[in-house]
PDB file of C-alpha atoms in Angstrom:
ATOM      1  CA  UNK H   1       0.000   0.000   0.000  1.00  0.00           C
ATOM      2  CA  UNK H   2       1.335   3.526  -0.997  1.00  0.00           C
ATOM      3  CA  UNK H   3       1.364   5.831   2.092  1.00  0.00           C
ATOM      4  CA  UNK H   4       2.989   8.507   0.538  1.00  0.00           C
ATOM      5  CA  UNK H   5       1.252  11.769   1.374  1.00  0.00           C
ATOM      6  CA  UNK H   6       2.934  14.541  -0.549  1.00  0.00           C
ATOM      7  CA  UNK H   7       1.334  13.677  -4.291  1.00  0.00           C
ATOM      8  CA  UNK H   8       0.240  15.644  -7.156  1.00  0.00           C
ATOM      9  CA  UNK H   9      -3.519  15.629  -6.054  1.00  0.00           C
ATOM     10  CA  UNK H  10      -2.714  16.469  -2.546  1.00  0.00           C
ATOM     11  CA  UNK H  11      -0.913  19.583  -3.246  1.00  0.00           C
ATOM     12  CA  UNK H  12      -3.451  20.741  -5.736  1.00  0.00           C
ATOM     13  CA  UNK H  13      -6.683  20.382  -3.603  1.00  0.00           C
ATOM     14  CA  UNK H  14      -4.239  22.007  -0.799  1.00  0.00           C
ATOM     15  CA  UNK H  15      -3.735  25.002  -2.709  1.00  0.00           C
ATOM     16  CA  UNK H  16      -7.061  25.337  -4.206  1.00  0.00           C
ATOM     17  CA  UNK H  17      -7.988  25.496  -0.693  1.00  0.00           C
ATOM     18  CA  UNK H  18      -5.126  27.822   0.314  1.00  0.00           C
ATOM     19  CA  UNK H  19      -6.777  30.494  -2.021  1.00  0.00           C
ATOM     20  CA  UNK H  20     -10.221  30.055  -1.892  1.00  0.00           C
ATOM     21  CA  UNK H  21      -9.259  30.737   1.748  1.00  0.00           C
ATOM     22  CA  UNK H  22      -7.204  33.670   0.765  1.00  0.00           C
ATOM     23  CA  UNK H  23     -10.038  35.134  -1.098  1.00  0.00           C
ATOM     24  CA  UNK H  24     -12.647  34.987   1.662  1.00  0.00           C
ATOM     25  CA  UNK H  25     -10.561  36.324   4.546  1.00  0.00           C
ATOM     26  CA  UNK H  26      -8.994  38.751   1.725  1.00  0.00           C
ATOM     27  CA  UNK H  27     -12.788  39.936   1.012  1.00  0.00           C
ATOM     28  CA  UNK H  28     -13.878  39.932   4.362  1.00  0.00           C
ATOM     29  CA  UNK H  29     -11.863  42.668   4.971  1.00  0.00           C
ATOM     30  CA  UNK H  30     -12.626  45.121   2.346  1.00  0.00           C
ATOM     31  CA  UNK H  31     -15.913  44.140   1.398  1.00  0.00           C
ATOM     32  CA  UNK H  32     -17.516  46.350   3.838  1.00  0.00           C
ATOM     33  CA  UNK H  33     -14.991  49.508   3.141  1.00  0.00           C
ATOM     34  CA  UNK H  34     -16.207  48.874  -0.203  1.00  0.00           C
ATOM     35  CA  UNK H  35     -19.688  48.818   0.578  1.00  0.00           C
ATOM     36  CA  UNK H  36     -19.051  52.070   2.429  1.00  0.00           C
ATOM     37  CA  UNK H  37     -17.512  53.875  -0.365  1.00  0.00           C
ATOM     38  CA  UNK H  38     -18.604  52.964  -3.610  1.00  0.00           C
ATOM     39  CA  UNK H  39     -22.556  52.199  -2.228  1.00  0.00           C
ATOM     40  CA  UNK H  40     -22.687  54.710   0.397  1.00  0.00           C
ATOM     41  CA  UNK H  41     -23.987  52.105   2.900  1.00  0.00           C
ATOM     42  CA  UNK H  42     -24.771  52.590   6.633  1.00  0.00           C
ATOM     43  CA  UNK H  43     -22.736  50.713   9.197  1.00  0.00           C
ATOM     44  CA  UNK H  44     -25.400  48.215   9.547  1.00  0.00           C
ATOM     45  CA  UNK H  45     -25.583  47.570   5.774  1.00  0.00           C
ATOM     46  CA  UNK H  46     -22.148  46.739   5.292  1.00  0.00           C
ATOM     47  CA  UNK H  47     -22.502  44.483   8.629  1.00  0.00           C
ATOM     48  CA  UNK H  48     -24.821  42.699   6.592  1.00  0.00           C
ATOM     49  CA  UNK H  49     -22.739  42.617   2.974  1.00  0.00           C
ATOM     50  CA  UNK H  50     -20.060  40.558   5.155  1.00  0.00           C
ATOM     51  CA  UNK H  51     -22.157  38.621   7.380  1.00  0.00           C
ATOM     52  CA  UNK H  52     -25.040  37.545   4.540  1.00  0.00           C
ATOM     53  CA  UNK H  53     -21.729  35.770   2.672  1.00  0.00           C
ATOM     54  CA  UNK H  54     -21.191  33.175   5.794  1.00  0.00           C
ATOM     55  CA  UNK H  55     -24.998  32.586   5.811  1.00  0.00           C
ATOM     56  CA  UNK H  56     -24.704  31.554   1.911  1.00  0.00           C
ATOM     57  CA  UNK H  57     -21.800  29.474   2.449  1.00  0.00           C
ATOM     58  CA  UNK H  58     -23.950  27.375   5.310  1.00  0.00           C
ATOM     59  CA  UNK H  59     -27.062  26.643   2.734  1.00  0.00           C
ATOM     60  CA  UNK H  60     -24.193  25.760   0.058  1.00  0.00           C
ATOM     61  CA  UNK H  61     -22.617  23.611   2.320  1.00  0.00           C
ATOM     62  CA  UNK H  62     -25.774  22.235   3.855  1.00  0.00           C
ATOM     63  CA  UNK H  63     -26.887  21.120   0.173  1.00  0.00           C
ATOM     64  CA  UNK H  64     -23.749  20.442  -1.970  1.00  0.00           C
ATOM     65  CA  UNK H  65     -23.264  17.087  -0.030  1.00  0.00           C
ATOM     66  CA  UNK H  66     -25.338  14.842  -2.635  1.00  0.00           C
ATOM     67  CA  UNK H  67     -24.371  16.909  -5.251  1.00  0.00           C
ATOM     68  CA  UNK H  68     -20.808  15.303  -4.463  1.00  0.00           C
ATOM     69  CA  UNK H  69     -21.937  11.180  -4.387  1.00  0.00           C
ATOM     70  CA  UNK H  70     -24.171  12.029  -7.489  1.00  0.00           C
ATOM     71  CA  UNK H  71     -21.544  13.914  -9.603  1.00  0.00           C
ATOM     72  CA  UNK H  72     -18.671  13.631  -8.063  1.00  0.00           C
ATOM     73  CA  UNK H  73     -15.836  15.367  -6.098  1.00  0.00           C
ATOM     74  CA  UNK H  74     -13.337  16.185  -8.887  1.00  0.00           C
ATOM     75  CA  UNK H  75     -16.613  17.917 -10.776  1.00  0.00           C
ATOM     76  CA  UNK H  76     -18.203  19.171  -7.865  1.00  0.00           C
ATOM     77  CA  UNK H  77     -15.052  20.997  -6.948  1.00  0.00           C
ATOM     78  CA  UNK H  78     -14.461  22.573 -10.457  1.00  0.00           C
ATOM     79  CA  UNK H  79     -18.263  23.653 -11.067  1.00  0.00           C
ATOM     80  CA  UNK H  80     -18.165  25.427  -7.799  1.00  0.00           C
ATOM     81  CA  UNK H  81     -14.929  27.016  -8.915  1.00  0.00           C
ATOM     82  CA  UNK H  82     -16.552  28.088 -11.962  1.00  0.00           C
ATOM     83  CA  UNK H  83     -19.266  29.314 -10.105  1.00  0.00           C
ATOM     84  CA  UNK H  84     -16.745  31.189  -7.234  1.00  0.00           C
ATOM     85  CA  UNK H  85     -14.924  32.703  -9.890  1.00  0.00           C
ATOM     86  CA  UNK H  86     -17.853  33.732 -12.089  1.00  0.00           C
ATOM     87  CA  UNK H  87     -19.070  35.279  -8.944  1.00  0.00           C
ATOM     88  CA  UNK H  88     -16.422  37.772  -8.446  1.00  0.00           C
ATOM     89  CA  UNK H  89     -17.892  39.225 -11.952  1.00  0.00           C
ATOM     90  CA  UNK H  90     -20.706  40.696 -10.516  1.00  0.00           C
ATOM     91  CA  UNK H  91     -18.801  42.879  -7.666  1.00  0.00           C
ATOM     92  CA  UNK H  92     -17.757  44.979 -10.801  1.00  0.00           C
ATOM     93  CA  UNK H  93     -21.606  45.707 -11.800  1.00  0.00           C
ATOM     94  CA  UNK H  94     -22.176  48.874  -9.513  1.00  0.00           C
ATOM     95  CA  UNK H  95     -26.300  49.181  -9.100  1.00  0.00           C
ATOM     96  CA  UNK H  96     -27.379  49.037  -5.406  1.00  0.00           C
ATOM     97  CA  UNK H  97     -26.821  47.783  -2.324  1.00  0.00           C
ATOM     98  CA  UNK H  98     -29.128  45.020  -2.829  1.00  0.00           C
ATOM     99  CA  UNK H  99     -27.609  44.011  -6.115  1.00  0.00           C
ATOM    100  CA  UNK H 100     -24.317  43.705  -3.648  1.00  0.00           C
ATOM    101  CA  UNK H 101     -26.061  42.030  -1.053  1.00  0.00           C
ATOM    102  CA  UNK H 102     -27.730  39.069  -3.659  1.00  0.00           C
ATOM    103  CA  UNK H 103     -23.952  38.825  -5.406  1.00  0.00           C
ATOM    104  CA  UNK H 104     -22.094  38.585  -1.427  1.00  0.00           C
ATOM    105  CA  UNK H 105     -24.989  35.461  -1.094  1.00  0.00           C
ATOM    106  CA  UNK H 106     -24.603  33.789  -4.064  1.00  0.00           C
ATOM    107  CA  UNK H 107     -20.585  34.071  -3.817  1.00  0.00           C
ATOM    108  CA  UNK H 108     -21.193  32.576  -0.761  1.00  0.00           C
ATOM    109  CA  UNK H 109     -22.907  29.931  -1.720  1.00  0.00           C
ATOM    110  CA  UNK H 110     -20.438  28.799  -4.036  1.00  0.00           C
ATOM    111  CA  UNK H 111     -17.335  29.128  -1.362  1.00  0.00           C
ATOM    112  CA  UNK H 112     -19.584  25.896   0.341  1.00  0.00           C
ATOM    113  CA  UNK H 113     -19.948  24.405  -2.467  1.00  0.00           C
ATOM    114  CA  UNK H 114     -16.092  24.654  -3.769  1.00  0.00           C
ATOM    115  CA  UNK H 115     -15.016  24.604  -0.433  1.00  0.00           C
ATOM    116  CA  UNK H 116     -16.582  21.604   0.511  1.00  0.00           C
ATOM    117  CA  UNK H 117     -15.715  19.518  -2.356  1.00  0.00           C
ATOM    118  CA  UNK H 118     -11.942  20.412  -1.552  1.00  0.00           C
ATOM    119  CA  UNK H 119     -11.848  18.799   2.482  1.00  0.00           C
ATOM    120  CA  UNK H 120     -13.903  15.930   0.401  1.00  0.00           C
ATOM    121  CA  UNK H 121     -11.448  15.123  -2.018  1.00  0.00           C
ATOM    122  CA  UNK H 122      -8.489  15.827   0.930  1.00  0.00           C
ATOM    123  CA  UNK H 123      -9.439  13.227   2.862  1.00  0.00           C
ATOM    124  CA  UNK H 124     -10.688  10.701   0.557  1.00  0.00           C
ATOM    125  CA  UNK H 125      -7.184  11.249  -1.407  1.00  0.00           C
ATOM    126  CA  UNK H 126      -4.738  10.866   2.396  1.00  0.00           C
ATOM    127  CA  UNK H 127      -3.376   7.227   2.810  1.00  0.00           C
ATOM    128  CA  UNK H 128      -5.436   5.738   5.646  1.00  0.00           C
ATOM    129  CA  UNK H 129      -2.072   5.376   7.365  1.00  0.00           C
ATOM    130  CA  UNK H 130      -1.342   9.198   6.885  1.00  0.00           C
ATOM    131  CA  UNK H 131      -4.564  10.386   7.750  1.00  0.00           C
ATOM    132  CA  UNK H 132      -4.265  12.555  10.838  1.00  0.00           C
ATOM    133  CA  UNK H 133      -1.125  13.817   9.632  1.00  0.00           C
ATOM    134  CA  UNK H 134      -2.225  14.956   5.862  1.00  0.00           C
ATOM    135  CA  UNK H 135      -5.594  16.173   7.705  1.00  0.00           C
ATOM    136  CA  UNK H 136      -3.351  18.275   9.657  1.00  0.00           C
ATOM    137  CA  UNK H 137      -1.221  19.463   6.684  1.00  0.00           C
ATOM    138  CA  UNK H 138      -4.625  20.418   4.676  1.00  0.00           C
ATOM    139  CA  UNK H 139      -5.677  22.554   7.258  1.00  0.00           C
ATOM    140  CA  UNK H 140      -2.825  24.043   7.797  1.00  0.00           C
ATOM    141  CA  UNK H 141      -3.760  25.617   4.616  1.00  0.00           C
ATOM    142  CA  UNK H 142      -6.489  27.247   5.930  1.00  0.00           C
ATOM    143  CA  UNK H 143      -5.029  28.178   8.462  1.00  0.00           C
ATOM    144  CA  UNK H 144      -1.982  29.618   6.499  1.00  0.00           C
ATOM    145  CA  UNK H 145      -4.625  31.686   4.245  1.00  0.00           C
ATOM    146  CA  UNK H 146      -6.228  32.952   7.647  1.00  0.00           C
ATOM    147  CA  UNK H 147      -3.070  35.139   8.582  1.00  0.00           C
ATOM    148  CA  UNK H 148      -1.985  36.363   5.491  1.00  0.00           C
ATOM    149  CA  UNK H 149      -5.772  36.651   3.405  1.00  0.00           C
ATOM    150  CA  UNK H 150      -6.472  39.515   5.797  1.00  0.00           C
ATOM    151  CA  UNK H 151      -3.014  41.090   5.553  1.00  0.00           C
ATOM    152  CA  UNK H 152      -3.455  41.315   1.819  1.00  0.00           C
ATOM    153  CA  UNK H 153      -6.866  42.694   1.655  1.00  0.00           C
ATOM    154  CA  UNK H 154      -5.990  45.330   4.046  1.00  0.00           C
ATOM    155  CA  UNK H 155      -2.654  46.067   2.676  1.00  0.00           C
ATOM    156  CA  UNK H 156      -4.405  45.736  -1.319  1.00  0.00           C
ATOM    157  CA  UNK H 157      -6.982  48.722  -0.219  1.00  0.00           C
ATOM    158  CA  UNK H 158      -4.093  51.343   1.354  1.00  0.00           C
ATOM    159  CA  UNK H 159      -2.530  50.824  -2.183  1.00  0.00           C
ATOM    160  CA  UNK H 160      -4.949  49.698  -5.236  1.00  0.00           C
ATOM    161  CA  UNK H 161      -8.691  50.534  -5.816  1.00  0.00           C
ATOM    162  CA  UNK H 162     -11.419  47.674  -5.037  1.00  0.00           C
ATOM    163  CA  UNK H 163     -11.555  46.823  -8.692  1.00  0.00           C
ATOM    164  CA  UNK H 164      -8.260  45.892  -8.344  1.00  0.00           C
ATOM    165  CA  UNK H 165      -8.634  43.675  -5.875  1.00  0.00           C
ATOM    166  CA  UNK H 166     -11.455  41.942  -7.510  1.00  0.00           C
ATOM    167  CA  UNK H 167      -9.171  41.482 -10.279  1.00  0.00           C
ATOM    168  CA  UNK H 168      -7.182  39.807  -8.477  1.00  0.00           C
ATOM    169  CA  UNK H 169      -9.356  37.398  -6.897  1.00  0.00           C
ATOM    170  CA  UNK H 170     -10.743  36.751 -10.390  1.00  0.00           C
ATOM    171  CA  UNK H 171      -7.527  35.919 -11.954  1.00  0.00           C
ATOM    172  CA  UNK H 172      -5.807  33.906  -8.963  1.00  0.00           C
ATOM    173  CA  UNK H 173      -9.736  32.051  -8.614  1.00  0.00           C
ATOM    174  CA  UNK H 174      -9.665  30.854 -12.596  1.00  0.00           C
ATOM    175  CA  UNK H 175      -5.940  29.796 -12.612  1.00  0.00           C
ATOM    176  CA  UNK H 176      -7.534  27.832  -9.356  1.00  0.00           C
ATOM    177  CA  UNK H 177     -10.113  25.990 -12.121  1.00  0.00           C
ATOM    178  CA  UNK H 178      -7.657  25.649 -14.974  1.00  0.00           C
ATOM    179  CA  UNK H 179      -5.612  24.078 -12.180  1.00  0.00           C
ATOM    180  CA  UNK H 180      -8.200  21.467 -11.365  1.00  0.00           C
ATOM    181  CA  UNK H 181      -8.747  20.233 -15.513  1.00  0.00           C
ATOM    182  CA  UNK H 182      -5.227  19.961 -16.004  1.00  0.00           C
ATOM    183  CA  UNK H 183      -4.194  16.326 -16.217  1.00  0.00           C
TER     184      UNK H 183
END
């Protein structure tokens, strides 16, 4: 039995993680600057653009599960990329507040959904003898994309505008899918 931990999928579905990770502590940031400045929304309504993301990525989560035994993790995992990615489009459409608030749910939804399908694959991929350890290592790149995610976003919004930033995510989000098709 191979128990060697460190292969090609491994890495991948670790990154892929990584930056969806990076993305939504990057976002959750800025997102209500952004909501301030560009929408002129009240405190409470930019409370709500970053909290009405984590309550999209529960109902993704909560229904993405069959989604994965009837289709699949590999496809699972690249349609909610798709989806992620195509998501970040809509932050550059500029009419409302509620426009923002329906795009910060759906891009929610589709962090479940992707992210999900990513701690699937991890630890149906981890040699049974490995498991705690390459558990461990996996999170770790969460955990990695918790302290810098923030750093960026912060650090991207003293320098660069918010389209910028959302450039950004879109770009780093679809090497993320083209990363998942190649063979």
């Amino acid at each position: 039995m191979n128990s060697k931990l460190w292969k090609k999928h491994f890495i991948i579905v670790s990154s892929v993680n990584f930056f969806l990770t990076l993305i939504f502590y990057l976002l959750l940031v800025t997102i209500a600057v952004f909501a301030v400045d560009y929408y002129s929304a009240t405190t409470s309504q930019a409370g709500l653009v970053t909290g009405i993301f984590i309550i999209g990525t529960l109902i993704g989560r909560l229904y993405i599960g069959r989604a994965i035994d009837k289709i699949g993790r590999k496809k699972t995992l690249f349609i909610g990329l798709i989806f992620f990615t195509m998501t970040t489009l809509l932050y550059f459409v500029n009419i409302g507040i509620a426009f923002l608030l329906i795009t910060r749910f759906i891009h929610g939804i589709a962090l479940g959904v992707a992210s999900t399908a990513t701690g699937t694959i991890a630890a149906q991929i981890i040699p049974a003898a490995r498991k705690g350890e390459g558990i461990g290592y996996f999170s770790m790149s969460t955990t990695l994309a918790t302290a810098v995610g923030p750093f960026i976003g912060l650090l991207m919004m003293q320098k660069v505008s918010f389209q910028v930033i959302n450039t950004f995510q879109f770009t780093r989000l679809f090497a993320n899918a083209l990363i998942i098709i190649w063979p």
